[in-house]
Every structure is written in C-alpha cells, then in structure tokens.
Coordinates of N, CA, C and O in Angstrom, one line a residue:
X1 N 73.6 94.5 140.4 CA 74.2 95.8 139.9 C 73.2 96.4 138.9 O 72.6 95.7 138.1
X2 N 73.0 97.7 138.9 CA 72.1 98.3 138.1 C 72.6 98.4 136.7 O 73.8 98.6 136.4
X3 N 71.7 98.3 135.7 CA 72.1 98.4 134.3 C 71.8 99.8 133.8 O 72.0 100.0 132.6
X4 N 71.4 100.7 134.6 CA 71.1 102.1 134.2 C 72.4 102.8 134.1 O 73.3 102.8 134.9
X5 N 72.5 103.5 133.0 CA 73.7 104.4 132.7 C 73.4 105.8 133.2 O 72.4 106.4 132.8
X6 N 74.2 106.2 134.1 CA 74.0 107.6 134.7 C 74.7 108.6 133.7 O 75.5 108.2 132.9
X7 N 74.3 109.8 133.9 CA 74.8 110.9 133.0 C 76.3 111.0 133.3 O 77.1 111.2 132.4
X8 N 76.7 110.8 134.5 CA 78.2 110.9 134.9 C 78.9 109.7 134.2 O 80.1 110.0 133.7
X9 N 78.4 108.5 134.1 CA 79.0 107.4 133.5 C 79.1 107.7 132.0 O 80.2 107.5 131.4
X10 N 78.1 108.2 131.4 CA 78.1 108.5 129.9 C 79.2 109.6 129.6 O 79.9 109.5 128.7
X11 N 79.2 110.6 130.5 CA 80.2 111.7 130.3 C 81.6 111.1 130.4 O 82.5 111.5 129.7
X12 N 81.9 110.2 131.4 CA 83.2 109.7 131.6 C 83.6 108.8 130.4 O 84.7 108.9 129.9
X13 N 82.7 108.1 129.9 CA 82.9 107.2 128.7 C 83.2 108.1 127.5 O 84.2 107.9 126.7
X14 N 82.5 109.2 127.3 CA 82.7 110.1 126.2 C 84.1 110.8 126.3 O 84.8 110.9 125.3
X15 N 84.4 111.1 127.5 CA 85.7 111.8 127.8 C 86.8 110.8 127.5 O 87.8 111.2 126.8
X16 N 86.7 109.5 127.9 CA 87.8 108.5 127.6 C 87.9 108.3 126.1 O 88.9 108.2 125.5
X17 N 86.7 108.2 125.4 CA 86.7 108.0 124.0 C 87.4 109.2 123.3 O 88.2 109.0 122.3
X18 N 87.1 110.4 123.7 CA 87.7 111.6 123.1 C 89.2 111.6 123.3 O 90.0 111.9 122.4
X19 N 89.7 111.2 124.5 CA 91.1 111.1 124.8 C 91.8 110.1 123.8 O 92.9 110.3 123.3
X20 N 91.2 108.9 123.6 CA 91.7 107.9 122.7 C 91.7 108.5 121.3 O 92.7 108.2 120.6
X21 N 90.7 109.2 120.9 CA 90.7 109.8 119.6 C 91.8 110.8 119.4 O 92.4 110.9 118.3
X22 N 92.1 111.6 120.4 CA 93.2 112.5 120.4 C 94.5 111.8 120.2 O 95.4 112.3 119.4
X23 N 94.7 110.7 120.9 CA 95.9 109.9 120.8 C 96.0 109.4 119.3 O 97.1 109.5 118.7
X24 N 94.9 108.9 118.8 CA 94.9 108.4 117.4 C 95.3 109.6 116.5 O 96.1 109.3 115.5
X25 N 94.8 110.8 116.7 CA 95.2 111.9 115.8 C 96.7 112.2 115.9 O 97.3 112.6 114.9
X26 N 97.2 112.2 117.1 CA 98.7 112.4 117.3 C 99.5 111.4 116.5 O 100.5 111.7 115.9
X27 N 99.0 110.1 116.6 CA 99.8 109.0 115.9 C 99.6 109.2 114.4 O 100.6 109.0 113.7
X28 N 98.5 109.6 114.0 CA 98.2 109.9 112.5 C 99.2 111.0 112.0 O 99.7 110.9 110.9
X29 N 99.4 112.0 112.9 CA 100.3 113.1 112.5 C 101.7 112.6 112.4 O 102.5 112.9 111.5
X30 N 102.1 111.7 113.3 CA 103.4 111.0 113.2 C 103.6 110.2 111.9 O 104.6 110.3 111.3
X31 N 102.5 109.5 111.6 CA 102.6 108.7 110.3 C 102.7 109.7 109.1 O 103.4 109.4 108.2
X32 N 102.0 110.8 109.2 CA 102.1 111.8 108.1 C 103.5 112.3 108.0 O 104.1 112.5 106.9
X33 N 104.2 112.6 109.1 CA 105.5 113.1 109.1 C 106.5 112.0 108.6 O 107.4 112.3 107.8
X34 N 106.2 110.8 108.9 CA 107.1 109.7 108.4 C 106.9 109.6 106.8 O 107.9 109.4 106.1
X35 N 105.7 109.8 106.3 CA 105.5 109.9 104.9 C 106.3 111.0 104.3 O 106.9 110.9 103.2
X36 N 106.3 112.2 104.9 CA 107.1 113.3 104.4 C 108.6 113.0 104.3 O 109.2 113.3 103.4
X37 N 109.1 112.4 105.4 CA 110.5 112.0 105.4 C 110.8 111.0 104.3 O 111.8 111.1 103.6
X38 N 109.9 110.0 104.1 CA 110.1 109.0 103.1 C 110.2 109.7 101.7 O 111.0 109.3 100.9
X39 N 109.3 110.7 101.5 CA 109.4 111.4 100.2 C 110.7 112.1 100.0 O 111.3 112.1 98.9
X40 N 111.2 112.7 101.1 CA 112.5 113.3 101.0 C 113.7 112.3 100.8 O 114.6 112.6 100.0
X41 N 113.6 111.1 101.4 CA 114.6 110.1 101.1 C 114.6 109.7 99.7 O 115.7 109.5 99.1
X42 N 113.5 109.6 99.1 CA 113.4 109.2 97.6 C 114.2 110.2 96.8 O 114.9 109.9 95.9
X43 N 114.0 111.5 97.1 CA 114.7 112.5 96.4 C 116.2 112.5 96.6 O 117.0 113.0 95.8
X44 N 116.7 111.9 97.7 CA 118.1 111.9 98.0 C 118.9 110.7 97.4 O 120.1 110.6 97.5
X45 N 118.2 109.9 96.6 CA 118.8 108.6 96.2 C 120.0 108.9 95.2 O 120.9 108.0 95.2
X46 N 120.1 109.9 94.5 CA 121.2 110.3 93.7 C 121.6 109.1 92.7 O 122.7 108.5 92.8
X47 N 120.7 108.7 91.9 CA 120.9 107.6 90.9 C 122.1 107.8 90.0 O 122.7 106.9 89.6
X48 N 122.5 109.1 89.8 CA 123.6 109.3 88.9 C 124.9 109.0 89.5 O 125.9 108.9 88.8
X49 N 125.0 108.9 90.8 CA 126.3 108.6 91.5 C 126.5 107.1 91.4 O 126.0 106.3 92.2
X50 N 127.4 106.7 90.5 CA 127.6 105.2 90.2 C 128.8 104.6 90.8 O 129.1 103.5 90.5
X51 N 129.5 105.3 91.6 CA 130.7 104.8 92.2 C 130.3 103.8 93.3 O 129.2 103.7 93.7
X52 N 131.3 103.0 93.8 CA 131.0 102.1 94.9 C 130.4 102.9 96.2 O 129.5 102.4 96.8
X53 N 130.9 104.1 96.4 CA 130.4 104.9 97.5 C 128.9 105.3 97.2 O 128.1 105.2 98.1
X54 N 128.6 105.6 96.0 CA 127.2 105.9 95.6 C 126.3 104.7 95.8 O 125.2 104.9 96.3
X55 N 126.8 103.5 95.4 CA 125.9 102.3 95.6 C 125.8 102.0 97.1 O 124.7 101.7 97.5
X56 N 126.8 102.2 97.9 CA 126.7 102.0 99.3 C 125.8 103.0 100.0 O 125.0 102.6 100.8
X57 N 125.8 104.2 99.5 CA 124.9 105.2 100.0 C 123.5 104.9 99.7 O 122.6 105.0 100.6
X58 N 123.2 104.5 98.5 CA 121.8 104.1 98.1 C 121.3 102.9 98.9 O 120.2 102.8 99.3
X59 N 122.2 101.9 99.1 CA 121.9 100.8 99.9 C 121.5 101.1 101.3 O 120.4 100.7 101.8
X60 N 122.3 102.0 101.9 CA 122.0 102.4 103.3 C 120.7 103.2 103.3 O 119.9 103.0 104.3
X61 N 120.6 104.1 102.4 CA 119.4 104.9 102.3 C 118.1 104.0 102.1 O 117.1 104.2 102.8
X62 N 118.2 103.0 101.3 CA 117.0 102.1 101.0 C 116.7 101.3 102.3 O 115.5 101.1 102.6
X63 N 117.7 100.9 103.0 CA 117.5 100.2 104.3 C 116.8 101.1 105.3 O 115.8 100.7 106.0
X64 N 117.2 102.3 105.4 CA 116.5 103.3 106.3 C 115.1 103.6 105.8 O 114.2 103.7 106.7
X65 N 114.9 103.7 104.5 CA 113.6 104.0 104.0 C 112.6 102.8 104.3 O 111.5 103.0 104.7
X66 N 113.2 101.6 104.2 CA 112.3 100.4 104.5 C 111.9 100.3 105.9 O 110.8 100.0 106.3
X67 N 112.9 100.6 106.8 CA 112.6 100.7 108.2 C 111.6 101.7 108.6 O 110.6 101.5 109.3
X68 N 111.7 102.9 108.0 CA 110.8 104.0 108.2 C 109.4 103.6 107.7 O 108.4 103.9 108.3
X69 N 109.3 103.0 106.5 CA 108.1 102.5 105.9 C 107.4 101.6 106.9 O 106.1 101.7 107.1
X70 N 108.1 100.6 107.4 CA 107.5 99.7 108.4 C 107.0 100.4 109.6 O 105.9 100.1 110.1
X71 N 107.7 101.4 110.1 CA 107.3 102.2 111.3 C 106.0 103.0 110.9 O 105.1 103.0 111.7
X72 N 106.0 103.6 109.8 CA 104.8 104.3 109.3 C 103.6 103.4 109.2 O 102.5 103.8 109.7
X73 N 103.8 102.2 108.7 CA 102.7 101.3 108.6 C 102.2 100.8 110.0 O 101.0 100.7 110.2
X74 N 103.1 100.6 110.9 CA 102.7 100.3 112.3 C 102.0 101.4 112.9 O 101.0 101.2 113.7
X75 N 102.4 102.6 112.7 CA 101.6 103.8 113.2 C 100.2 103.8 112.6 O 99.3 104.1 113.4
X76 N 100.1 103.6 111.3 CA 98.8 103.6 110.7 C 97.9 102.5 111.3 O 96.7 102.7 111.5
X77 N 98.5 101.3 111.5 CA 97.7 100.2 112.1 C 97.3 100.6 113.5 O 96.2 100.3 113.9
X78 N 98.2 101.3 114.3 CA 97.8 101.7 115.6 C 96.7 102.7 115.6 O 95.8 102.7 116.5
X79 N 96.7 103.6 114.7 CA 95.6 104.6 114.6 C 94.3 103.9 114.4 O 93.3 104.2 115.0
X80 N 94.3 102.9 113.5 CA 93.0 102.2 113.2 C 92.5 101.4 114.5 O 91.4 101.5 114.8
X81 N 93.5 100.8 115.2 CA 93.1 100.1 116.4 C 92.6 101.1 117.5 O 91.6 100.8 118.2
X82 N 93.2 102.2 117.6 CA 92.8 103.2 118.6 C 91.4 103.8 118.3 O 90.6 104.0 119.2
X83 N 91.2 104.0 117.0 CA 89.8 104.5 116.6 C 88.7 103.5 116.9 O 87.6 103.8 117.3
X84 N 89.1 102.2 116.6 CA 88.1 101.1 117.0 C 87.9 101.1 118.5 O 86.7 100.9 118.9
X85 N 88.9 101.3 119.2 CA 88.8 101.2 120.7 C 88.0 102.4 121.2 O 87.1 102.2 122.1
X86 N 88.2 103.6 120.6 CA 87.4 104.7 121.0 C 85.9 104.5 120.8 O 85.1 104.8 121.6
X87 N 85.6 103.9 119.6 CA 84.2 103.5 119.3 C 83.7 102.5 120.3 O 82.5 102.6 120.8
X88 N 84.5 101.5 120.7 CA 84.1 100.5 121.6 C 83.8 101.0 123.0 O 83.0 100.6 123.7
X89 N 84.6 102.0 123.4 CA 84.4 102.7 124.7 C 83.0 103.3 124.8 O 82.3 103.1 125.7
X90 N 82.6 103.9 123.7 CA 81.3 104.5 123.6 C 80.2 103.5 123.6 O 79.2 103.5 124.3
X91 N 80.4 102.4 122.8 CA 79.4 101.4 122.7 C 79.3 100.6 124.0 O 78.2 100.2 124.4
X92 N 80.4 100.4 124.7 CA 80.4 99.6 125.9 C 79.7 100.3 127.0 O 79.2 99.7 128.0
X93 N 79.6 101.6 126.9 CA 78.9 102.4 128.0 C 77.5 102.0 128.1 O 76.9 102.1 129.1
X94 N 76.9 101.6 127.0 CA 75.5 101.2 127.0 C 75.3 99.8 127.5 O 74.2 99.5 127.9
X95 N 76.3 99.0 127.7 CA 76.2 97.7 128.2 C 76.7 97.6 129.6 O 76.8 96.5 130.2
X96 N 77.0 98.7 130.2 CA 77.5 98.7 131.6 C 76.6 98.0 132.6 O 75.4 98.3 132.6
X97 N 77.1 97.1 133.3 CA 76.4 96.5 134.4 C 75.5 95.3 133.9 O 74.8 94.7 134.7
X98 N 75.6 95.0 132.6 CA 74.8 93.9 132.1 C 75.6 92.6 132.2 O 76.7 92.5 132.4

C-alpha cells in the first residue's frame, strides 16, 4: 500500500476534522446554555421562603441543578474529546498507509 497522501485524501481528512469541530462547537453551545439555566436556577432559590413547602422547593431545585451541572460537565468533557479527535484526524492523515 502506498504511503503517499493524495490531495483528495488530505481534503477528506480536513473535511472530517472540520465536521468534528463543528459538532464540538454545537456541544459547547449546549454547555453554555446549561450554564445560563444554572444561573437562573440559583436566582430562583428563594431563601426567604422558610415554610416546609419552601424547603421542599429548594431541595427539588438543588437536585435539578446538580443534575444539570453533571450534564454540563459531561458536555464540556465531550467537547474536549471531540476537539482531540478532530486533531487526531488531521494528524492521522499523514500516517495513512504506514
């Protein structure tokens, strides 16, 4: 098998890398939206509401915030993995056929 990289191969790798980068950007936007929602949840805590209903509300809200925080962190981790993969696609194009 030839180890020469053709222009078409390089273009295909660059195109795949770009598509992976676009996906990473969309996931990063989702993580940013999750951050915005988390900020809004913090403002809704209503610390002054001290009745049992208020405490139950804050407990439910904190559980939702924790879940959203974990999801946001997973999205950020996925962005990092996708960006590394996009870089590896470009780097692996030079090793094609070896």
